[in-house]
mmCIF file of C-alpha atoms in Angstrom:
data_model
loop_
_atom_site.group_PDB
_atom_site.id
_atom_site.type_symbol
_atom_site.label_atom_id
_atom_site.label_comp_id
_atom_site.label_asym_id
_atom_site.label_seq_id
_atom_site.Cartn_x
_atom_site.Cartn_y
_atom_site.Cartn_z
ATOM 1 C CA UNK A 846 -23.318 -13.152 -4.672
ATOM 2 C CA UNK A 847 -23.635 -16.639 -6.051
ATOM 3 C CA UNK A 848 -27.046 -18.124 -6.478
ATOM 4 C CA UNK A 849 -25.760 -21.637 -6.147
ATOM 5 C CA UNK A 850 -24.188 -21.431 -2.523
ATOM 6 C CA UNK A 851 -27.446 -20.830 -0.570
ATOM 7 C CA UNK A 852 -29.714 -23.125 -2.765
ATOM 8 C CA UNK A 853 -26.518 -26.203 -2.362
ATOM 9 C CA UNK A 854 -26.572 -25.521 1.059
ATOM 10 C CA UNK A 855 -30.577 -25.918 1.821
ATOM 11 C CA UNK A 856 -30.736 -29.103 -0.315
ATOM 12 C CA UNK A 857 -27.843 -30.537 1.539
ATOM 13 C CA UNK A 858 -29.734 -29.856 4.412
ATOM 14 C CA UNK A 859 -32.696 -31.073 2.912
ATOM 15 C CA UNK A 860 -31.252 -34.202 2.064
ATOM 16 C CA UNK A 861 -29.803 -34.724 5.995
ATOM 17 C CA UNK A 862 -33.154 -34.241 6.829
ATOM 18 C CA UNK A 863 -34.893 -37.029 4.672
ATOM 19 C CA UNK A 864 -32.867 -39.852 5.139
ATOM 20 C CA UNK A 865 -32.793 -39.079 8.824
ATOM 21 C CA UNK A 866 -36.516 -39.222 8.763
ATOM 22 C CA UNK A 867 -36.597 -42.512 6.671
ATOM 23 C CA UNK A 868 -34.214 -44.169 8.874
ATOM 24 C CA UNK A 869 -36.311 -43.848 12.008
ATOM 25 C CA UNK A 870 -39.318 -44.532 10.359
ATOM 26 C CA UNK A 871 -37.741 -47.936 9.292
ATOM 27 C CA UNK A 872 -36.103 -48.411 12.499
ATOM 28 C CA UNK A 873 -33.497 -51.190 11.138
ATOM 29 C CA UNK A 874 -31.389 -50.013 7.998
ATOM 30 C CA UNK A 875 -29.442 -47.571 7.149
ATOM 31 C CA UNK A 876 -28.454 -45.596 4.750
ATOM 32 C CA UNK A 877 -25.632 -46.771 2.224
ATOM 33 C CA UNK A 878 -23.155 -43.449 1.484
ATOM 34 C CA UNK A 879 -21.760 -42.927 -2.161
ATOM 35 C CA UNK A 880 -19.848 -39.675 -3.012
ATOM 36 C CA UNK A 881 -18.699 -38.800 -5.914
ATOM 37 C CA UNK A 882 -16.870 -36.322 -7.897
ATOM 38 C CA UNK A 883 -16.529 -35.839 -11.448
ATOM 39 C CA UNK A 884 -13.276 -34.077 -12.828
ATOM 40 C CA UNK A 885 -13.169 -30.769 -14.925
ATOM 41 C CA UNK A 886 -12.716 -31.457 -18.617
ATOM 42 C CA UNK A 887 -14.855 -34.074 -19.375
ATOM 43 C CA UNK A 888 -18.593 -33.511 -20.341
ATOM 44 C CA UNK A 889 -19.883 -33.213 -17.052
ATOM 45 C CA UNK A 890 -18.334 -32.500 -13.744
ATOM 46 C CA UNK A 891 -19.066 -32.021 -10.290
ATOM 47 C CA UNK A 892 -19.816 -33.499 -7.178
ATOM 48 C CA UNK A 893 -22.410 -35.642 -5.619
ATOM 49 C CA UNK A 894 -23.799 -37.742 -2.508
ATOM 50 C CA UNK A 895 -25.683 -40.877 -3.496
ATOM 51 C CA UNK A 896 -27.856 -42.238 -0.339
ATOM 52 C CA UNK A 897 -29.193 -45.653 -0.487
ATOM 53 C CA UNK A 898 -31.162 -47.621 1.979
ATOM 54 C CA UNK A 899 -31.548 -51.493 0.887
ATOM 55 C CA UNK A 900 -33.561 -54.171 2.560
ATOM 56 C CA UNK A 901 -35.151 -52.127 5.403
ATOM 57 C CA UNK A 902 -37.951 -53.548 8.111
ATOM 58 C CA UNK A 903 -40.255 -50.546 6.370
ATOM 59 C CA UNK A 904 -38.627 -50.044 3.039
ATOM 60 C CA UNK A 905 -37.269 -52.265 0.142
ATOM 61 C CA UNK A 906 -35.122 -49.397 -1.573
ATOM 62 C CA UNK A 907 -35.064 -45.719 -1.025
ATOM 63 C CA UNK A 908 -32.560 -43.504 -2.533
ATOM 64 C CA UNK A 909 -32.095 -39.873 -1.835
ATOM 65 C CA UNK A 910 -29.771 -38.304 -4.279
ATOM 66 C CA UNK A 911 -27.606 -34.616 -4.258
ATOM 67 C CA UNK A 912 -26.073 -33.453 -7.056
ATOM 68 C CA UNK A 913 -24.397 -30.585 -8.275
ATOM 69 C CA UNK A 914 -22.888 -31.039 -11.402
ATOM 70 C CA UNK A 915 -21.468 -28.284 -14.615
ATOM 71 C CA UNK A 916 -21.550 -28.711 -18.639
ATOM 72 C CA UNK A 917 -20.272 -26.500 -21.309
ATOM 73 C CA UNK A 918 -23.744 -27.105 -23.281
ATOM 74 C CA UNK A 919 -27.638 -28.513 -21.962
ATOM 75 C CA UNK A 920 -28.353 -31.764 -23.658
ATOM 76 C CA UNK A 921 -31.000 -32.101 -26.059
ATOM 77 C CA UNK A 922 -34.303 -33.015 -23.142
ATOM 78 C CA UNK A 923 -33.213 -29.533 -21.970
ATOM 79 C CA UNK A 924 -33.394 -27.887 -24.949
ATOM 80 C CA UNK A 925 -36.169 -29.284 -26.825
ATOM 81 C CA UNK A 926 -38.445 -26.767 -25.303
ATOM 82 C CA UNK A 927 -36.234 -23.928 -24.483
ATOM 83 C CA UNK A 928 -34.097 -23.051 -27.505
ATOM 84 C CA UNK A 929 -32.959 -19.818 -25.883
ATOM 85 C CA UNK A 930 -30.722 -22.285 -23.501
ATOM 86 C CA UNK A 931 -28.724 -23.518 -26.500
ATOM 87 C CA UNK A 932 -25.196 -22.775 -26.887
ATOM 88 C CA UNK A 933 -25.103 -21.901 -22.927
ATOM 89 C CA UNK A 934 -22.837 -23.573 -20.229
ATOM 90 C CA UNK A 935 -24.622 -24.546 -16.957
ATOM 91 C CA UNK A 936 -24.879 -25.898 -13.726
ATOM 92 C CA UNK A 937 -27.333 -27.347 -12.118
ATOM 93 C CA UNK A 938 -28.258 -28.765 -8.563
ATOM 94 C CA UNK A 939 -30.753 -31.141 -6.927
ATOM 95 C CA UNK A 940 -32.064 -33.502 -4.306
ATOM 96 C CA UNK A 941 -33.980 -36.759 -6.013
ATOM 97 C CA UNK A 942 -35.481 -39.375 -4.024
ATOM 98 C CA UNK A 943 -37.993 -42.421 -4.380
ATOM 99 C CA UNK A 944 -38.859 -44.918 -1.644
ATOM 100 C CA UNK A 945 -39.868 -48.379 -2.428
ATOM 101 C CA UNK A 946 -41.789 -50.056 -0.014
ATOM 102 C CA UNK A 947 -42.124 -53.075 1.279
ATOM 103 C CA UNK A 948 -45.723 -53.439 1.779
ATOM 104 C CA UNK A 949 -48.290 -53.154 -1.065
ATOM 105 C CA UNK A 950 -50.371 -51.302 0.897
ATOM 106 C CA UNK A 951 -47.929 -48.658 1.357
ATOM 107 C CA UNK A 952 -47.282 -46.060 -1.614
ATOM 108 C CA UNK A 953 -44.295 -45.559 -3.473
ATOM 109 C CA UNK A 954 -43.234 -42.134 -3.244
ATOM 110 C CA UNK A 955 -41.214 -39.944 -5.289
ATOM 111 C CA UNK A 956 -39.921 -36.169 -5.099
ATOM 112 C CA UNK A 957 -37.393 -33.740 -6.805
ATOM 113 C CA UNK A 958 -36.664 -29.967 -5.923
ATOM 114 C CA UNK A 959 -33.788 -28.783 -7.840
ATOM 115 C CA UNK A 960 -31.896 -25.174 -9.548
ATOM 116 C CA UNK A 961 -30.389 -24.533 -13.315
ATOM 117 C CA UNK A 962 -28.652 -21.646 -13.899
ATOM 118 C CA UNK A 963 -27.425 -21.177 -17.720
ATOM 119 C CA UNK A 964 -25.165 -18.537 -18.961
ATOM 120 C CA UNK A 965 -23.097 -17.208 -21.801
ATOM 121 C CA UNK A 966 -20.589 -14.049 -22.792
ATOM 122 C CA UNK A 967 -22.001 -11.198 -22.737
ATOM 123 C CA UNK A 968 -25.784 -11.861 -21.723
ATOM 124 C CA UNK A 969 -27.405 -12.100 -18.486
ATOM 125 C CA UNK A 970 -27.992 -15.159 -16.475
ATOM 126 C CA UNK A 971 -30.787 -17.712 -17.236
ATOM 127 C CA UNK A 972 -32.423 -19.307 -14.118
ATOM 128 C CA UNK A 973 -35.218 -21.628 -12.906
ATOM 129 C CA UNK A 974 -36.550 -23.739 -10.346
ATOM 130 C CA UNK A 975 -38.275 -26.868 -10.703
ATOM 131 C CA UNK A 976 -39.551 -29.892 -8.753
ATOM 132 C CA UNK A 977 -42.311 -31.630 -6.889
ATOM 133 C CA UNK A 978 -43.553 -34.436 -5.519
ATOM 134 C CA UNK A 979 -45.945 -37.481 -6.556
ATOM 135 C CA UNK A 980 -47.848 -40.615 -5.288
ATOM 136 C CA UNK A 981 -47.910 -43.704 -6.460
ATOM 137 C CA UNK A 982 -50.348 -46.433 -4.618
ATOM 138 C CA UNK A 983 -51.472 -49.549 -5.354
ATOM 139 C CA UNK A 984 -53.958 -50.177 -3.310
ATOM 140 C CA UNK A 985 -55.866 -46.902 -2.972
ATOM 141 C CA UNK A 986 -57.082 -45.698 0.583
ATOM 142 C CA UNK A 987 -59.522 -42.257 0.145
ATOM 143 C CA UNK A 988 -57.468 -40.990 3.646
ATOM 144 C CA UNK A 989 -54.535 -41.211 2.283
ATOM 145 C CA UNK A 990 -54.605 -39.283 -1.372
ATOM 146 C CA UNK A 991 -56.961 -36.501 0.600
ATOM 147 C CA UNK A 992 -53.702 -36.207 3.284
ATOM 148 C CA UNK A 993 -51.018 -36.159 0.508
ATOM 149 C CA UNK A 994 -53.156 -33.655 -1.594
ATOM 150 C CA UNK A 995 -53.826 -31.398 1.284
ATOM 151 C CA UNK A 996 -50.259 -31.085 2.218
ATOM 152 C CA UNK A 997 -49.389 -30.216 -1.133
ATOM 153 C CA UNK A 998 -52.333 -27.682 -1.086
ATOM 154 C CA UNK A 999 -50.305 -26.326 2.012
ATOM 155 C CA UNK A 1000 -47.001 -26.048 0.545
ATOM 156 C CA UNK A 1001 -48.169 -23.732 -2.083
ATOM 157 C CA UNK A 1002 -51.515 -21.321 0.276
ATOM 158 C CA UNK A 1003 -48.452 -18.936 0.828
ATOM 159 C CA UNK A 1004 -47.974 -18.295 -2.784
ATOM 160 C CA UNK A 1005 -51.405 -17.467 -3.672
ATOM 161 C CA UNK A 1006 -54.622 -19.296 -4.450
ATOM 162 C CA UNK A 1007 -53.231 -20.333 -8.155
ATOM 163 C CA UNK A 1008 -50.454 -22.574 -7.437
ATOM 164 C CA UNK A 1009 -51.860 -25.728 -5.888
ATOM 165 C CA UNK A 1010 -54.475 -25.657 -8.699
ATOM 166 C CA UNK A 1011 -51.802 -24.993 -11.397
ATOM 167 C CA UNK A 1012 -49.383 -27.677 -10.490
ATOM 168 C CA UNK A 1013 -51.727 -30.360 -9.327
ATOM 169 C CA UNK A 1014 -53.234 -30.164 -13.137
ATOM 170 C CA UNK A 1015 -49.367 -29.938 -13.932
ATOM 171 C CA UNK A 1016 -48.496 -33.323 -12.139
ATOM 172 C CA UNK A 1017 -51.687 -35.291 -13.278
ATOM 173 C CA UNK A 1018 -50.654 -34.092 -17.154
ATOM 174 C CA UNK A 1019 -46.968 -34.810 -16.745
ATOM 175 C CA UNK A 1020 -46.733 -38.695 -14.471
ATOM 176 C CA UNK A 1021 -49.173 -39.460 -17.582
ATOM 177 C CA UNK A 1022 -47.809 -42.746 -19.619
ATOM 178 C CA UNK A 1023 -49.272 -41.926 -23.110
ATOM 179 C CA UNK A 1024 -48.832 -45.305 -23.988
ATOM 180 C CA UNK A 1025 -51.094 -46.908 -21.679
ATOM 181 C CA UNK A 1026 -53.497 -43.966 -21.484
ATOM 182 C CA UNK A 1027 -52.800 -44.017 -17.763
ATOM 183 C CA UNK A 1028 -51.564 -42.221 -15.078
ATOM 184 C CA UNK A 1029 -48.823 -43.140 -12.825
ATOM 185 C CA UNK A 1030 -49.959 -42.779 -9.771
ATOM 186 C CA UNK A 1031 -52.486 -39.912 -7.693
ATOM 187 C CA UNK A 1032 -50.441 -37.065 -8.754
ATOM 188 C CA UNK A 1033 -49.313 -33.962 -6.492
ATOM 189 C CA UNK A 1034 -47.296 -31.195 -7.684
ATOM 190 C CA UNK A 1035 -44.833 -30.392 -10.188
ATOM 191 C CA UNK A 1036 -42.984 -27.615 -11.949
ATOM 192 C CA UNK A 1037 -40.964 -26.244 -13.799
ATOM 193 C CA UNK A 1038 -38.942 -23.140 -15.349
ATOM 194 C CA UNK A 1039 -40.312 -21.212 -12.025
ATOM 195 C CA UNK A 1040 -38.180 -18.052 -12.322
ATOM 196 C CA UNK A 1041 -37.651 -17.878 -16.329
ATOM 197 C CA UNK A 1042 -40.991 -17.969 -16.870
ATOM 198 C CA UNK A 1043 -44.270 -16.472 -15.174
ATOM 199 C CA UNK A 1044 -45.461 -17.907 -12.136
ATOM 200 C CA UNK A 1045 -48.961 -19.556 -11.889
ATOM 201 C CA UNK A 1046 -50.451 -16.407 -10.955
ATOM 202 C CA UNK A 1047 -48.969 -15.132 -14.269
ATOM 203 C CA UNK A 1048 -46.245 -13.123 -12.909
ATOM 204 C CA UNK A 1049 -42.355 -13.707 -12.842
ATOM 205 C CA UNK A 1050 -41.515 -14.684 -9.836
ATOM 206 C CA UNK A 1051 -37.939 -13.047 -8.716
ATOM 207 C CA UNK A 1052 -35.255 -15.242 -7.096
ATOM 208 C CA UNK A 1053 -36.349 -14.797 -3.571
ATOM 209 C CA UNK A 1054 -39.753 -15.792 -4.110
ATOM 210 C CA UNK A 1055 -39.714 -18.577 -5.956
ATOM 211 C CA UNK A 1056 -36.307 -19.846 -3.603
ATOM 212 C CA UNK A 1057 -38.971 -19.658 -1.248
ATOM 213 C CA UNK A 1058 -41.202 -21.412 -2.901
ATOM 214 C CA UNK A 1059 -39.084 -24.551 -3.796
ATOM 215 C CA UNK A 1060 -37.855 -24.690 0.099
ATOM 216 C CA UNK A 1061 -41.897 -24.830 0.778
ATOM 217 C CA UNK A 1062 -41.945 -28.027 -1.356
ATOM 218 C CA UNK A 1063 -38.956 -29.552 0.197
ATOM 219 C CA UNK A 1064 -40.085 -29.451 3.756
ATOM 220 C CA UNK A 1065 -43.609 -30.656 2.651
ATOM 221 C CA UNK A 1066 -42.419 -34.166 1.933
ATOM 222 C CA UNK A 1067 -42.002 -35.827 4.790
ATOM 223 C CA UNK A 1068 -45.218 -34.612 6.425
ATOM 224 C CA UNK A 1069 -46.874 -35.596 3.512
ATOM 225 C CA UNK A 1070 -45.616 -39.253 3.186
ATOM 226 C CA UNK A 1071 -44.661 -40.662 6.593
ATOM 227 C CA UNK A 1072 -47.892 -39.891 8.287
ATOM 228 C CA UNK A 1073 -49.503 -42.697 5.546
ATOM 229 C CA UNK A 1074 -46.371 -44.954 6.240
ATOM 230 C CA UNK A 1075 -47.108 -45.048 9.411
ATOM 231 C CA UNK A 1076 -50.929 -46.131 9.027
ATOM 232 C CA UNK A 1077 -50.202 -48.879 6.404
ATOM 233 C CA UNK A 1078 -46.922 -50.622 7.410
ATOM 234 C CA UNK A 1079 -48.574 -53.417 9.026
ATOM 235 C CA UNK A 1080 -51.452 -53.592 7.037
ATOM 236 C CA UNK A 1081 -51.936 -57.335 5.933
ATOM 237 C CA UNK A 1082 -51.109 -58.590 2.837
ATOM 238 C CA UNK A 1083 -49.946 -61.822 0.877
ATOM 239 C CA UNK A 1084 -49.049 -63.439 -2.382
ATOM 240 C CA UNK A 1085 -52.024 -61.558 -4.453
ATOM 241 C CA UNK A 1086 -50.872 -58.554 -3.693
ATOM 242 C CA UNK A 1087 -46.892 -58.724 -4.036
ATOM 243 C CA UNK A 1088 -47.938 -60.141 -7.477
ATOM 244 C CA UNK A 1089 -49.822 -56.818 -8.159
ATOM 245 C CA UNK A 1090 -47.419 -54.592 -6.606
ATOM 246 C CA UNK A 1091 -44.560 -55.522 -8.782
ATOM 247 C CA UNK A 1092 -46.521 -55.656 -11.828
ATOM 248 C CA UNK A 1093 -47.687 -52.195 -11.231
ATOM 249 C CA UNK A 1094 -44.044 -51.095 -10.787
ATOM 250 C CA UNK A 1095 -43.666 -51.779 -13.923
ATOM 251 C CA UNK A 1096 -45.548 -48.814 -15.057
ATOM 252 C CA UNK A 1097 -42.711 -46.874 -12.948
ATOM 253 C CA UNK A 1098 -39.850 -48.254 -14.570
ATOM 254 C CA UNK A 1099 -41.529 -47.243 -18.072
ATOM 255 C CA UNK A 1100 -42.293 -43.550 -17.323
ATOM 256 C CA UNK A 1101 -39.041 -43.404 -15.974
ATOM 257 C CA UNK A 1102 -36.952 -44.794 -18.909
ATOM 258 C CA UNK A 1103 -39.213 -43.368 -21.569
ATOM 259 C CA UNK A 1104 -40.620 -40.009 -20.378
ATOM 260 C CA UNK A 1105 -39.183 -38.798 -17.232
ATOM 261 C CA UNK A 1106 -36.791 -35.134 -17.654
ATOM 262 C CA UNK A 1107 -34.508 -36.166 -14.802
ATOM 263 C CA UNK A 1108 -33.632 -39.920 -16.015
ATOM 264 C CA UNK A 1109 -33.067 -38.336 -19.829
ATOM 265 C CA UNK A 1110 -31.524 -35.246 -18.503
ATOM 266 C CA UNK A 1111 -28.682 -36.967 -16.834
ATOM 267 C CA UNK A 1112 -28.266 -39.660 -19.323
ATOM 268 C CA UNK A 1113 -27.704 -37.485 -22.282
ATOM 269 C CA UNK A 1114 -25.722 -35.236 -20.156
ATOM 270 C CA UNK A 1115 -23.558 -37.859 -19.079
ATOM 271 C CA UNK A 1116 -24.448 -37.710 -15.754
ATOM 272 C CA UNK A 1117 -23.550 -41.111 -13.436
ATOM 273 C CA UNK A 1118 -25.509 -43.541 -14.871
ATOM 274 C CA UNK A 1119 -26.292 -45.659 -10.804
ATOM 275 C CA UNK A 1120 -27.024 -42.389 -8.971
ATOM 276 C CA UNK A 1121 -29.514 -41.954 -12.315
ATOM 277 C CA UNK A 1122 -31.260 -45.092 -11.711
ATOM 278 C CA UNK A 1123 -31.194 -45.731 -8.706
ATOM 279 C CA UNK A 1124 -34.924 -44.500 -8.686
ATOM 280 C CA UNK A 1125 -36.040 -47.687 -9.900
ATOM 281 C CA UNK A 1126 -36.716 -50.888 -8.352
ATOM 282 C CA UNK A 1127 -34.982 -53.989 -7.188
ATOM 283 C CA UNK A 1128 -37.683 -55.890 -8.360
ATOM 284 C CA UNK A 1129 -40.547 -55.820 -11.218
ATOM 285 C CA UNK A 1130 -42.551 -57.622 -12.972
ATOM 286 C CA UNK A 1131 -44.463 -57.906 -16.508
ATOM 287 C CA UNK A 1132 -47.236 -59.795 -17.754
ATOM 288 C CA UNK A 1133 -48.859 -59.320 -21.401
ATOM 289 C CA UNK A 1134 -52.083 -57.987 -21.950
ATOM 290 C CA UNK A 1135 -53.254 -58.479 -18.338
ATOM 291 C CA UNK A 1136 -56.430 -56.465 -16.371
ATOM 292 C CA UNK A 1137 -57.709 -57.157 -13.071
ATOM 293 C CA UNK A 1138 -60.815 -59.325 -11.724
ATOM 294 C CA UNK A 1139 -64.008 -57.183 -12.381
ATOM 295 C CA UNK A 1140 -65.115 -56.037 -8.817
ATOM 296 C CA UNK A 1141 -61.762 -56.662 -7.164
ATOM 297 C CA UNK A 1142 -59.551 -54.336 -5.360
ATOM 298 C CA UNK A 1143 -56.691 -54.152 -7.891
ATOM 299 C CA UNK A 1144 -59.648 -53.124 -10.563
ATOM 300 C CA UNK A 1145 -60.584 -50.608 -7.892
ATOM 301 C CA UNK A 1146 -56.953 -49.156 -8.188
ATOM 302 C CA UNK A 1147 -58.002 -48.435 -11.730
ATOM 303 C CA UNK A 1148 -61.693 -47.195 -11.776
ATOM 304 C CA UNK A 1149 -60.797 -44.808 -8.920
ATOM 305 C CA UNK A 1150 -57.876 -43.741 -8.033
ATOM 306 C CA UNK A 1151 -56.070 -44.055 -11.806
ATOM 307 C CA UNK A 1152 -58.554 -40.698 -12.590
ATOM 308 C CA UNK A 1153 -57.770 -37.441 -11.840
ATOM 309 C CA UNK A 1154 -59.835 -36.481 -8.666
ATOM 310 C CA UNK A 1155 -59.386 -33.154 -6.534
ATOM 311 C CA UNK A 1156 -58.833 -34.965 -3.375
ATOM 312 C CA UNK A 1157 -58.012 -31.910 -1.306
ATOM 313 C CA UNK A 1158 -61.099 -30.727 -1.318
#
């Protein structure tokens, strides 16, 4: 039996699901539909559905992406740490989403679940699972990180009392821009290589398991983010902070373009270059050598929730 077929077929779902969700909770767009297929014989090939939702009542951009694409070799961001994988074709499969808001007050959101599979003559299969979900506020409310960290905590209680602890710490170390000595955003969970290598509770987690596992993750994103939609939509704001929201988004498109696995990943692999960044945003903004009022609520986005706090506790 193929591994492929029954992971394809829950993140189609999966993706159904999501943009179904963040169409009612805008109430006025809709989604934009974009599939694609990319030909045998060139570096990449395969299939995808691109899902874009543009100047909503709720949400500025939100894209939800499926892919499901084959190579002959992994690029080098695959590699790098995994030089077993060299020399091996592969496929590999995936739902990607992040949703812009409108409103400062409401967090931008991002999450990925997806499945490699790498082989070669004559030895067995190499597979892994790998995804998660973070949050990315600008103007921090206590309520919300605690609700967002406590339905991660949730996704992961069936898989034993390591996992939440292992990839919160994992998702604080990786949305980490080194070269601002900040974080992205309030974290959540993230990993990686689930299957290939042991589990959290230091075990290797067999297909079933850790199938489970990423399905867990999956279904844990919309309960996680809509419930704080919902509480901040109409939340009052102006000028000040538009101003701050884009500049902040500015520290997205960076981690994106410089550090993020999925964005190089698809680049180097020649992957389609607008389902790849379509995570970013319609609009940003930079300003040199800028820091917030002393005492102000933008500083407060810094001193508090920029810092690595167990908030589901």
């Amino acid at each position: 039996m193929s591994l492929t077929l029954p992971v394809r077929d829950y993140l189609l779902d999966l993706q159904a699901r999501i943009c179904a969700a963040i169409e009612t909770a805008d109430g006025s767009a809709r989604f934009m539909h974009d599939d694609w297929t990319r030909p045998p014989g060139g570096t990449l090939s395969g299939e995808g559905r691109t899902r874009v939702l543009t100047a909503g009542a709720v949400f500025e951009q939100a894209g939800i992406n499926f892919s499901h694409v084959r190579g002959e070799s992994l690029p080098p961001s695959a590699t790098a740490h995994r030089p077993e994988l060299s020399g091996r074709r592969f496929e590999a499969l995936g739902v990607s989403l992040v949703i812009h808001p409108n409103n400062p007050r409401v967090p931008t959101s991002h999450a990925n679940v997806r499945f490699f599979i790498a082989e070669k003559e004559g030895e067995s299969p190499i597979w892994w699972f790998g995804g998660g979900f973070d949050l990315t506020p600008y103007y921090g409310v206590d309520e919300d990180c605690q609700h967002w960290h406590r339905t991660a905590q949730a996704a992961c209680e069936p898989f034993g009392p390591a996992v939440y602890p292992r990839y919160k710490q994992w998702c604080d170390e990786y949305f980490f821009l080194r070269h601002r000595n900040e974080p992205r955003g309030i974290g959540g969970l993230f990993f990686d290589d689930l299957g290939a290598e042991p589990g959290p509770d230091g075990e290797r987690w067999d297909f079933e398991r850790a199938f489970a596992f990423l399905r867990s993750v999956g279904d844990h994103y919309v309960p996680a983010y809509l419930p704080i939609v919902e509480r901040r939509r109409d939340a009052v704001y102006g000028e000040r902070e538009r101003d701050f929201q884009l500049y902040r988004r500015g520290r997205y498109v960076e981690f994106n373009l410089v550090y993020d696995r999925g964005t190089l990943f698809g680049l180097q692999s020649g992957g389609r270059t607008e389902s790849i960044l379509m995570s970013l945003p319609p609009l940003v903004k930079w300003r040199y050598n800028w820091a917030p009022e002393p005492g102000s609520e933008e500083a407060r986005l810094y001193e508090r929730y920029l810092v690595p706090r167990e908030w589901a506790r």
